[in-house]
Tab-separated table of C-alpha atoms and ligand atoms in Angstrom:
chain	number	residue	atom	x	y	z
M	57	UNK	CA	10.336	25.189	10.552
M	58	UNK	CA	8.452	24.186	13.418
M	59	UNK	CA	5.023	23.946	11.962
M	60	UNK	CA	2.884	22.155	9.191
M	61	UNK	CA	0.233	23.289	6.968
M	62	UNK	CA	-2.663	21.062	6.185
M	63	UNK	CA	-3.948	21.681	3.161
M	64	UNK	CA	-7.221	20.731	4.202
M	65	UNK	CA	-10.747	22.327	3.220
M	66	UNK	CA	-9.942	25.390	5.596
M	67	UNK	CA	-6.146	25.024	5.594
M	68	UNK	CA	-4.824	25.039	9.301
M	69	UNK	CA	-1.549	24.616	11.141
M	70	UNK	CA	0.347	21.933	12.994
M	71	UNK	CA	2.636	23.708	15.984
M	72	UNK	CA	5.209	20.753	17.524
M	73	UNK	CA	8.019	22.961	18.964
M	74	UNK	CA	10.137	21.846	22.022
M	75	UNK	CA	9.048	25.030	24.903
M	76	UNK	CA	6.162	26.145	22.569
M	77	UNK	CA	4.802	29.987	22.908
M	78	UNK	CA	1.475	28.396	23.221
M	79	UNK	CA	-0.160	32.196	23.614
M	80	UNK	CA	1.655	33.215	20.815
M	81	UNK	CA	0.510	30.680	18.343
M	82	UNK	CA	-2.846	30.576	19.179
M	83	UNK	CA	-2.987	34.820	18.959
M	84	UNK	CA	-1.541	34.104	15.412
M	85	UNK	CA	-3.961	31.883	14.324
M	86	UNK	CA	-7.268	33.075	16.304
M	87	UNK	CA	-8.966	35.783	17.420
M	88	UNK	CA	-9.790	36.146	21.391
M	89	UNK	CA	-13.172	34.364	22.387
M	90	UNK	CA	-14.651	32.208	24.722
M	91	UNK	CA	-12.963	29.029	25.500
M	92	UNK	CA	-13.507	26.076	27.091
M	93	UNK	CA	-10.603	23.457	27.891
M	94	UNK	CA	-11.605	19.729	27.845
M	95	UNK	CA	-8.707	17.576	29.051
M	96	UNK	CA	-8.680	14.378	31.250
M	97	UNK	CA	-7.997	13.754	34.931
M	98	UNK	CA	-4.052	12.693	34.275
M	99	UNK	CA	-3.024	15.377	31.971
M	100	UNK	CA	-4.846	18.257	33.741
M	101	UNK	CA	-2.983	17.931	36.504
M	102	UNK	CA	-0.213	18.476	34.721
M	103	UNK	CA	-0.916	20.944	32.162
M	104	UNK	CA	-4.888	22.202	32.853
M	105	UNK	CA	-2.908	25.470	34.563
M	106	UNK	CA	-0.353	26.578	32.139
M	107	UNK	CA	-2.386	26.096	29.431
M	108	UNK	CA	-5.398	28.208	30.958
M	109	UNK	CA	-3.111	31.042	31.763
M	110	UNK	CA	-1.378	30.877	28.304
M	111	UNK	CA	-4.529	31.433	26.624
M	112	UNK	CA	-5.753	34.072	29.166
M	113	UNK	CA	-2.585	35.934	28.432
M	114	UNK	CA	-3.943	35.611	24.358
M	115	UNK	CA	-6.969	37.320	25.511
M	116	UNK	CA	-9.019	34.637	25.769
M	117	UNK	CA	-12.208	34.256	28.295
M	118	UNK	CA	-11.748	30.858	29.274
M	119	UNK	CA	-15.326	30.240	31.090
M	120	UNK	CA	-14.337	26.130	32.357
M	121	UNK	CA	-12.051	23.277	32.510
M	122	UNK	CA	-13.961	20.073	31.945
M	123	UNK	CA	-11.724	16.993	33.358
M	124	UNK	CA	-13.147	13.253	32.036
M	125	UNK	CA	-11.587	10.274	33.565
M	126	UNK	CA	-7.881	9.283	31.970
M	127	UNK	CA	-9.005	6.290	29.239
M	128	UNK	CA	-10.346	4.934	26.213
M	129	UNK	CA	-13.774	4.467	28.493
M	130	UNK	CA	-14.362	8.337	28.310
M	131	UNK	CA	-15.187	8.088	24.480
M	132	UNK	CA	-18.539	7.098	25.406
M	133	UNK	CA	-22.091	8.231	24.378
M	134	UNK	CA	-22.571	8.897	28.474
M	135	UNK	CA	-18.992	11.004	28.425
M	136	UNK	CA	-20.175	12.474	25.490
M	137	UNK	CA	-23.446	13.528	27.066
M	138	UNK	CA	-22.109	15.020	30.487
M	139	UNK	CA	-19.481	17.340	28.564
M	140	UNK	CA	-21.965	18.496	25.943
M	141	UNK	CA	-24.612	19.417	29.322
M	142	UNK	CA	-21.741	20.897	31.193
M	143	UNK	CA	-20.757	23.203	28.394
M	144	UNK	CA	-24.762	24.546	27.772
M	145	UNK	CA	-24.709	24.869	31.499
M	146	UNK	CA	-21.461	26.633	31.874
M	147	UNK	CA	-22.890	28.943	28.581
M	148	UNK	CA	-20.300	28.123	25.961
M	149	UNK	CA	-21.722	30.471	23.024
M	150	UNK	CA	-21.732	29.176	19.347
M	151	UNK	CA	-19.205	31.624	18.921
M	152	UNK	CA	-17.368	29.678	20.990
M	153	UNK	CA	-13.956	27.483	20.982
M	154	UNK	CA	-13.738	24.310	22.622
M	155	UNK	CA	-9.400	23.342	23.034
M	156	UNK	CA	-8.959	19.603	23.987
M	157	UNK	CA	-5.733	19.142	25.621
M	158	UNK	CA	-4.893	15.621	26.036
M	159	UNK	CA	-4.068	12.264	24.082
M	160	UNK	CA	-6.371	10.782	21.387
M	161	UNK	CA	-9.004	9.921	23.304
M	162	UNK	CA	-9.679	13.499	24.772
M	163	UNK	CA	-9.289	14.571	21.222
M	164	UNK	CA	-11.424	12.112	19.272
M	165	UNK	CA	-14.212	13.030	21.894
M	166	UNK	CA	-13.447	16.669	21.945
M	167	UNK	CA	-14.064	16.875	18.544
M	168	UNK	CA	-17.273	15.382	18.375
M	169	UNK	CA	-18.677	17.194	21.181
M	170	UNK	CA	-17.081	20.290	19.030
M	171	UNK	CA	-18.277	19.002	15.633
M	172	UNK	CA	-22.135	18.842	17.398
M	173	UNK	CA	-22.670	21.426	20.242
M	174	UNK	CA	-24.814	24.072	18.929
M	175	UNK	CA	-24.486	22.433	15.302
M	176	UNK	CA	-20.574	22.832	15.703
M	177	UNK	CA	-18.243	24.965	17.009
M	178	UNK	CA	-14.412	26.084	17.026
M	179	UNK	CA	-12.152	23.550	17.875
M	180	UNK	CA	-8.231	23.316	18.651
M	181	UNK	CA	-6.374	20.511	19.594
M	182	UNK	CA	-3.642	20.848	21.871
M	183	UNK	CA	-2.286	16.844	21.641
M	184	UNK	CA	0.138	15.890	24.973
M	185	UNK	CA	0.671	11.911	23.874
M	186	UNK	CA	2.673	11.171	21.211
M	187	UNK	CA	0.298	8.888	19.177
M	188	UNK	CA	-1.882	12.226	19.548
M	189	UNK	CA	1.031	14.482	17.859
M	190	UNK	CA	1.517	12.132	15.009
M	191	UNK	CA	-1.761	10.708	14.405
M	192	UNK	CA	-5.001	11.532	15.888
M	193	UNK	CA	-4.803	15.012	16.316
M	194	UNK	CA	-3.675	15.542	12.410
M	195	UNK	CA	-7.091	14.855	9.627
M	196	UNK	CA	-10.223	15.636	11.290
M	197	UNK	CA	-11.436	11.852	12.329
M	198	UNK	CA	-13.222	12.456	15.421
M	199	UNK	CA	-15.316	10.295	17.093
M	200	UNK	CA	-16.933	7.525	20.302
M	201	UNK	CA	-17.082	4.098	20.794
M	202	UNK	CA	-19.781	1.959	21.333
M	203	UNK	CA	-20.465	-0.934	23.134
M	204	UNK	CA	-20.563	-2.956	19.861
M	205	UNK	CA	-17.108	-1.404	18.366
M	206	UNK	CA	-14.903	1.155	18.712
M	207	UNK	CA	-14.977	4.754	16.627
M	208	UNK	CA	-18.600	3.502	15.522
M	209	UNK	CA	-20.140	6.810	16.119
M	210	UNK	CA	-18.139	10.418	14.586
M	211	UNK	CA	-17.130	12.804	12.049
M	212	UNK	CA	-15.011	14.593	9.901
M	213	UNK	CA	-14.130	18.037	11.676
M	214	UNK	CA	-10.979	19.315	11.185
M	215	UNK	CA	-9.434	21.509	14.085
M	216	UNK	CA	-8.710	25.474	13.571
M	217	UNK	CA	-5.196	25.085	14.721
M	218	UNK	CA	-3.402	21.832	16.437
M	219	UNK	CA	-0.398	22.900	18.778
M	220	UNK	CA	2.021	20.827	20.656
M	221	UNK	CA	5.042	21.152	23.167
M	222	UNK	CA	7.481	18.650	23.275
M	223	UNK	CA	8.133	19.068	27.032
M	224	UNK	CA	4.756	17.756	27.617
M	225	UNK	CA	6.661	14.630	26.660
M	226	UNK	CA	8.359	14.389	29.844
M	227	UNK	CA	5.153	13.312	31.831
M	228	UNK	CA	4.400	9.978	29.218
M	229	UNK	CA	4.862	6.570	30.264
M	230	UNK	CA	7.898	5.465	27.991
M	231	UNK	CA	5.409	2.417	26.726
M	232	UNK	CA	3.069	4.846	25.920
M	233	UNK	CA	5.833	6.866	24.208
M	234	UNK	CA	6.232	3.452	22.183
M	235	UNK	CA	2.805	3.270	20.813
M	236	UNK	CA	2.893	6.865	19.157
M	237	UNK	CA	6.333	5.827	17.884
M	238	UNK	CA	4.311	2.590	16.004
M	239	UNK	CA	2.688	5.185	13.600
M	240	UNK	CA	5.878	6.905	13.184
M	241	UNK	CA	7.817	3.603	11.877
M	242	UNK	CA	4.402	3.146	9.414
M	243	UNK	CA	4.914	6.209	7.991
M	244	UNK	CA	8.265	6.314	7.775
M	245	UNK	CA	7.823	2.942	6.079
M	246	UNK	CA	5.021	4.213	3.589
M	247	UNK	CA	6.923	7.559	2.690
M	248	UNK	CA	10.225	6.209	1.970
M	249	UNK	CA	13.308	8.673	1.100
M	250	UNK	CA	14.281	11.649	3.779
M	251	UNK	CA	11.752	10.291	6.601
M	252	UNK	CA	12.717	6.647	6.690
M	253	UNK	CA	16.091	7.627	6.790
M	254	UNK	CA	15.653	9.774	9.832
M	255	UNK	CA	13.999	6.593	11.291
M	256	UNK	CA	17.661	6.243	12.731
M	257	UNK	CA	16.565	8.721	15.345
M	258	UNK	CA	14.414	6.102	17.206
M	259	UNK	CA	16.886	5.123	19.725
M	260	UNK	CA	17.845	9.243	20.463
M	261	UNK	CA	14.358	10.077	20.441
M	262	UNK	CA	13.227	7.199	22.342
M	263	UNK	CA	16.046	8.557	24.879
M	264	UNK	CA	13.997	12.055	25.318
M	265	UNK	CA	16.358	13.571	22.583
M	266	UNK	CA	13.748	16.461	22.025
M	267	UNK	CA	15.814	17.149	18.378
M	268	UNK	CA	15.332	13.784	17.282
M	269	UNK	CA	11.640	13.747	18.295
M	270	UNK	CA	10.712	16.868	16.605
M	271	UNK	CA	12.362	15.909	13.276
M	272	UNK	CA	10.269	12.589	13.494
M	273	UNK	CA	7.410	14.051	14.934
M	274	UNK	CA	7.250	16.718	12.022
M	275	UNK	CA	8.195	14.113	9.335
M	276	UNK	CA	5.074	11.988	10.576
M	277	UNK	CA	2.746	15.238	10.802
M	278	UNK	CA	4.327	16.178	7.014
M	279	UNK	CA	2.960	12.778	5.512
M	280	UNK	CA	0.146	12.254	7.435
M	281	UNK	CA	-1.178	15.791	5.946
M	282	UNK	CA	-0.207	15.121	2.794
M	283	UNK	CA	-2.151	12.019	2.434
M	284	UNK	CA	-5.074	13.449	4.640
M	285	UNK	CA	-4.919	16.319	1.859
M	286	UNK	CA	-5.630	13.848	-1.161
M	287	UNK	CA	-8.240	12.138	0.536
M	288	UNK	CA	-9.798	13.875	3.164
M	289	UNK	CA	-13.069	12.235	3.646
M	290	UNK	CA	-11.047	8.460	3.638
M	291	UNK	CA	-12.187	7.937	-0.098
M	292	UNK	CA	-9.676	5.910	-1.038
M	293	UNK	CA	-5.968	6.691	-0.599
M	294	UNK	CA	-5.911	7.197	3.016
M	295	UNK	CA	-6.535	3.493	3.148
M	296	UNK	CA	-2.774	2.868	3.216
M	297	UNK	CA	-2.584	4.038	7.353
M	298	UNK	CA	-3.956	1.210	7.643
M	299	UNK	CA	-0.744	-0.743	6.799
M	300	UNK	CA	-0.427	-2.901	9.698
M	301	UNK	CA	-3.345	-2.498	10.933
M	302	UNK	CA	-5.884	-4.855	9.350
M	303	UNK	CA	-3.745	-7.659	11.591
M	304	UNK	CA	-3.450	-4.941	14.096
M	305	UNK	CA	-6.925	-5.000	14.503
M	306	UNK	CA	-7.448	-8.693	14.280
M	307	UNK	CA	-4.563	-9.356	17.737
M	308	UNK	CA	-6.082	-6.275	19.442
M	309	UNK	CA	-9.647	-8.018	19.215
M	310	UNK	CA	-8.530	-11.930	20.161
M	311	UNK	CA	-6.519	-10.690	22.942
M	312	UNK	CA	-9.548	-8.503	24.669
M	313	UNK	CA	-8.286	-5.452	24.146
M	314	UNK	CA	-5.681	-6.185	26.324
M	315	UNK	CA	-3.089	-5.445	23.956
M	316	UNK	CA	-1.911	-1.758	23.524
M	317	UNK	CA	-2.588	-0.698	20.041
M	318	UNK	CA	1.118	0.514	18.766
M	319	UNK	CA	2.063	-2.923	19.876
M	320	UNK	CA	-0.167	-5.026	17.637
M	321	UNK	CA	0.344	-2.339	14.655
M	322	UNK	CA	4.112	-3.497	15.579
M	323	UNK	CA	3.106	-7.049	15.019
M	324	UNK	CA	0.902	-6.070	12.331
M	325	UNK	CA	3.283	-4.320	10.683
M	326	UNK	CA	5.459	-7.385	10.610
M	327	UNK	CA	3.487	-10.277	9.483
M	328	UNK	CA	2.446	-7.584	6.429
M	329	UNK	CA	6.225	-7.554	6.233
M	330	UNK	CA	6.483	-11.276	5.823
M	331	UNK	CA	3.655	-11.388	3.118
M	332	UNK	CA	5.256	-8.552	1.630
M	333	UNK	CA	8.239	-10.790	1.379
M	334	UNK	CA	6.773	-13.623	-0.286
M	335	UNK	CA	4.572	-11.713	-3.115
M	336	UNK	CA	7.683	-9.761	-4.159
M	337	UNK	CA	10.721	-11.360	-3.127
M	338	UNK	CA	12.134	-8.847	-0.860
M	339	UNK	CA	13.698	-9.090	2.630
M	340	UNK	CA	11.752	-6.052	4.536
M	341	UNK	CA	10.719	-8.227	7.978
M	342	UNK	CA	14.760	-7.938	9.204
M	343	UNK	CA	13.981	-4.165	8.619
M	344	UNK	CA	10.884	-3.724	10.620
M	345	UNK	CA	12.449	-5.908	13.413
M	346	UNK	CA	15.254	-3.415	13.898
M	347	UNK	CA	12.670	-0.515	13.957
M	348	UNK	CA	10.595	-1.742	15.800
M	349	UNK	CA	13.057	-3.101	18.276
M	350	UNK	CA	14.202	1.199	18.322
M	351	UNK	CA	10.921	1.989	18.753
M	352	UNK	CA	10.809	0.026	22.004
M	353	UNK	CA	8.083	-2.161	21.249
M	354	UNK	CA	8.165	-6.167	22.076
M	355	UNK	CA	7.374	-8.362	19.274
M	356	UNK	CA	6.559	-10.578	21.862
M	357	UNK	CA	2.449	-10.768	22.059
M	358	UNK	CA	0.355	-12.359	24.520
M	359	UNK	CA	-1.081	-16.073	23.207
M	360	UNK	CA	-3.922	-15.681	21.282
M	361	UNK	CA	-5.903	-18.033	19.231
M	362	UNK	CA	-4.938	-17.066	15.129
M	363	UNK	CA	-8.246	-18.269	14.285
M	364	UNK	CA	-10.046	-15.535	16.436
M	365	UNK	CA	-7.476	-12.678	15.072
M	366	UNK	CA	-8.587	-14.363	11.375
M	367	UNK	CA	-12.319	-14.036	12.171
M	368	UNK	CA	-11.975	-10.751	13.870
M	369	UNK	CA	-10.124	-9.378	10.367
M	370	UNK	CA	-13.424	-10.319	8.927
M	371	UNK	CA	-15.594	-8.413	10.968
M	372	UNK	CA	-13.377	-5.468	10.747
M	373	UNK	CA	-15.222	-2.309	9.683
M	374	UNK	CA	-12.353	-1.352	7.508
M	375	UNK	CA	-12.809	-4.615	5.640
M	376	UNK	CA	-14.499	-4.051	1.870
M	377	UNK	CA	-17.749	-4.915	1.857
M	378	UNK	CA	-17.342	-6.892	-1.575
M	379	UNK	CA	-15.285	-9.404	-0.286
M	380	UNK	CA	-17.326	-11.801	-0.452
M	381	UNK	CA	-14.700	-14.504	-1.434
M	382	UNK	CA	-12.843	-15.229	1.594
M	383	UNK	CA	-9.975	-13.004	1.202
M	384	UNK	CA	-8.501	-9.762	2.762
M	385	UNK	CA	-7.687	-6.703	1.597
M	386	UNK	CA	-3.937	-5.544	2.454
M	387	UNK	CA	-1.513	-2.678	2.156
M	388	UNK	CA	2.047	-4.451	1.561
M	389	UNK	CA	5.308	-2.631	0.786
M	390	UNK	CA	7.269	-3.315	-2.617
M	391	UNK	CA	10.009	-1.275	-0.716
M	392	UNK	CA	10.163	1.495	1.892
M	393	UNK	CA	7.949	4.675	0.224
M	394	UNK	CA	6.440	2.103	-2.280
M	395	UNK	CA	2.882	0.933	-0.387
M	396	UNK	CA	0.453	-0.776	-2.595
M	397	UNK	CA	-2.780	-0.604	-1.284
M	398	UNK	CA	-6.382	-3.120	-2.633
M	399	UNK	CA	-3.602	-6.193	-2.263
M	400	UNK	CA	-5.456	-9.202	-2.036
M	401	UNK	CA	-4.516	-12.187	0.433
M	402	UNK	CA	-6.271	-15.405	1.409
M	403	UNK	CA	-6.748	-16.991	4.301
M	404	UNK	CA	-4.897	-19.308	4.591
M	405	UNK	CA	-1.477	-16.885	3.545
M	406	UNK	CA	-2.687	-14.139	6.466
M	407	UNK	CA	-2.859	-17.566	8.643
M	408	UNK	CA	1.258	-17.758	8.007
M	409	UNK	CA	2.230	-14.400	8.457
M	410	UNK	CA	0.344	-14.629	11.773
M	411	UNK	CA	1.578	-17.322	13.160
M	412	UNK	CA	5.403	-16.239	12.048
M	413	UNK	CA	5.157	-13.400	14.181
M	414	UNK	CA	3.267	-15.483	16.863
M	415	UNK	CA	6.023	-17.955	17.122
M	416	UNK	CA	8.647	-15.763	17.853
Q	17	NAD	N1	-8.920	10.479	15.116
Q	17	NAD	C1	-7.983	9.744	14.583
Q	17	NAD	O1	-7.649	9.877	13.398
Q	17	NAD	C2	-7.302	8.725	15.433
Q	17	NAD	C3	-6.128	8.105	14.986
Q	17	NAD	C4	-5.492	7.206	15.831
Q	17	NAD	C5	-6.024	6.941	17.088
Q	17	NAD	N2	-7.159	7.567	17.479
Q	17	NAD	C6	-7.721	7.327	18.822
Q	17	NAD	O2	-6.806	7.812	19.777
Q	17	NAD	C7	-6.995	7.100	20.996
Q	17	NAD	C8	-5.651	6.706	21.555
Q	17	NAD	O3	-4.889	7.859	21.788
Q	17	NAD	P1	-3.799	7.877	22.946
Q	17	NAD	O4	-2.892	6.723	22.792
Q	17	NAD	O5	-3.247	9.252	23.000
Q	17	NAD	O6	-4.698	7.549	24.218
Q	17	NAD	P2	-5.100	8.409	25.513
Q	17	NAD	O7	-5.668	9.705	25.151
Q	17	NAD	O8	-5.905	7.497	26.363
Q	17	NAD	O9	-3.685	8.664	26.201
Q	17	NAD	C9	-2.961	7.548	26.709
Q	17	NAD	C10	-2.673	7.740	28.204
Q	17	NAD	O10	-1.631	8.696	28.338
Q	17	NAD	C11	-2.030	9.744	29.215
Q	17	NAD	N3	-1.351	10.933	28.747
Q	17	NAD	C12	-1.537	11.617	27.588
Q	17	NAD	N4	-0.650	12.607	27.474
Q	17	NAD	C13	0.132	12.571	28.587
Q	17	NAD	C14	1.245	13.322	29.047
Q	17	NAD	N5	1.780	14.302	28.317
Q	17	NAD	N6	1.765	13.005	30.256
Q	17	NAD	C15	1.268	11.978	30.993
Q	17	NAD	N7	0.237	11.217	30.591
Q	17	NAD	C16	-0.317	11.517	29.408
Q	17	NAD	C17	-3.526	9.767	29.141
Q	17	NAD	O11	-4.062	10.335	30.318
Q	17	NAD	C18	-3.851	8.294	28.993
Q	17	NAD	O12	-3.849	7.684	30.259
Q	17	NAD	C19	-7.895	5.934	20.684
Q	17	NAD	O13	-9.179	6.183	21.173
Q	17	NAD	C20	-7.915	5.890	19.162
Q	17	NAD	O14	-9.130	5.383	18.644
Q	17	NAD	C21	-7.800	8.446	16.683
Q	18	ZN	ZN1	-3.052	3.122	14.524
């Protein structure tokens, strides 16, 4: 099987299929309207066409293709505002669909320009990066950034039908390729059994296997519904994607935001790995290393001051409120597919796991 169901409010499916009938899924899904395509100036070029005449071929009227500049700076309020103006002017009806082909930036804005035109309309995500096909296209986060954070402004909206080729693969930078594969080792990690076993594909898949992609591709997709199914307004369970990233966030911060984000979930991933170690005796960080290392991604960061990636964890929207007593709030493995989420850790420990990872 090729595709995923997410169980969501309105169940819809997940497409990732190496040469995907793009018309055909989308006629099995939807019925013909008016479409728009949002995508962004790097992946248009490549796929704007093809994926315009696919959906004509479906029956579709597809009335524009809106191109933003390639980058995180087109989730903006002033993006935002120029795509929601070009689509009243261009007459997209609240009938309408609007199918955001790109990586998770022309997603997360897609979908809030879908969730809010006209009060909301139809929305399909057609994700080209990897990080896109195994994250941000799958549980309905959509959203912008502000100038005083990022994803401070959004919504829940989850897509009619997400759809994916694996040839658009071909066209990513390999580090980019890297930085989807990040989430893939975290939820290989956090599901255990059949997936983390299949984490052995890394090195084929990082090779442009397409086989070896789609089985950890799917795997991610699988778990990242599941969970998004339990909890899909981030209540509580779906806390645990965030393993990694509370340190993640803190190294992305203190170094600018001149760290790609896979890369400081890698080193995230591993100084959780090293707590993990010390509260229950195991010996996990060799096994993120080697994954990791598969994955393609350096463990070697830029310098940064731990004290700024300690203050920055603190400022962290994700961080509880309640925590008033100087500690953080981790998800740490007891083993592969045995997260523990609510794990409390103080200072001075998230200090050491830091600055192991920093001193490598
Ligand atoms: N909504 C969610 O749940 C969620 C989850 C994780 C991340 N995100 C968001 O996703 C964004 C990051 O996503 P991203 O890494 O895909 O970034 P991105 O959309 O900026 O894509 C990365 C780069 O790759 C290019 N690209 C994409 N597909 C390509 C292809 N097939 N060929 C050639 N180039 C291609 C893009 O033009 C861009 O330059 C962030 O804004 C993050 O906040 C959202
Ligand atoms: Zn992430």
């Amino acid at each position: 099987m090729s595709s995923v169901t997410v169980e969501a409010t309105t169940p819809y499916e997940v497409w990732i299929e190496d040469a995907l009938d793009l018309a055909g899924v989308v006629s099995d899904a939807l019925s013909p309207g008016t479409a728009v395509v949002l995508t962004d100036s790097t992946v248009g070029q490549f796929y704007a066409r093809s994926v315009e005449e696919a959906l004509k071929s479906a029956g579709w009227n597809v009335i524009d293709t809106l191109t933003v500049p390639a980058g995180e700076a087109s989730k903006s309020i002033f993006v935002y505002e120029t795509v929601v103006r070009r689509l009243a002017r261009s007459g997209l009806p609240r009938g309408g669909t609007l199918f955001a082909l790109g990586g998770g930036v022309v997603g997360d804005l897609g979908g809030f320009v879908a969730s809010s035109y006209m009060r909301g309309i139809d929305f399909v995500q057609l994700p080209t990066s990897l990080l896109a096909m195994v994250d941000s296209s799958v549980g309905g986060k959509v959203g912008l950034d502000l100038a005083e954070g990022k994803n401070l402004v959004g919504a829940f909206l989850q897509p009619r039908l997400v759809a994916a080729d694996l040839g658009w693969l071909e066209t990513l930078p390999p580090r980019e390729v890297s930085q989807g594969l990040a989430e893939v080792v975290k939820m290989g990690l956090l599901a255990g059994g059949e997936f983390f076993e299949d984490l052995e594909l890394l090195d084929a898949a990082c090779s442009g296997e397409r086989g070896a992609m789609q089985t950890l591709v799917l795997h991610s997709v699988r778990y990242k519904a599941a969970v998004v199914a339990q909890d899909e307004r981030e209540a509580g369970l779906r806390a645990i994607l965030n393993y990694g990233h509370t340190i993640g966030h803190g190294l992305e911060a203190a170094a600018g935001y001149n760290l790609p984000h896979g890369e400081a979930v890698a080193a995230g991933m591993l100084a959780a790995a090293h707590l993990g170690d010390e509260r229950f005796h195991t010996d996990l960080s060799s096994t993120h290393e080697a994954l990791l290392h598969a994955a393609g991604l350096p463990l070697k960061l830029p310098p940064v001051d731990i004290e700024q990636v300690l203050e920055a964890m603190g400022r962290d929207k994700k961080r509880r409120t309640s925590d008033r007593d100087g500690k953080y709030r981790f998800v740490l493995l007891r083993d592969p597919g045995r997260p523990e989420r609510d794990i409390s850790i103080t200072v001075a420990e998230a200090r050491r796991a830091i600055g192991a990872v920093l001193a490598r």
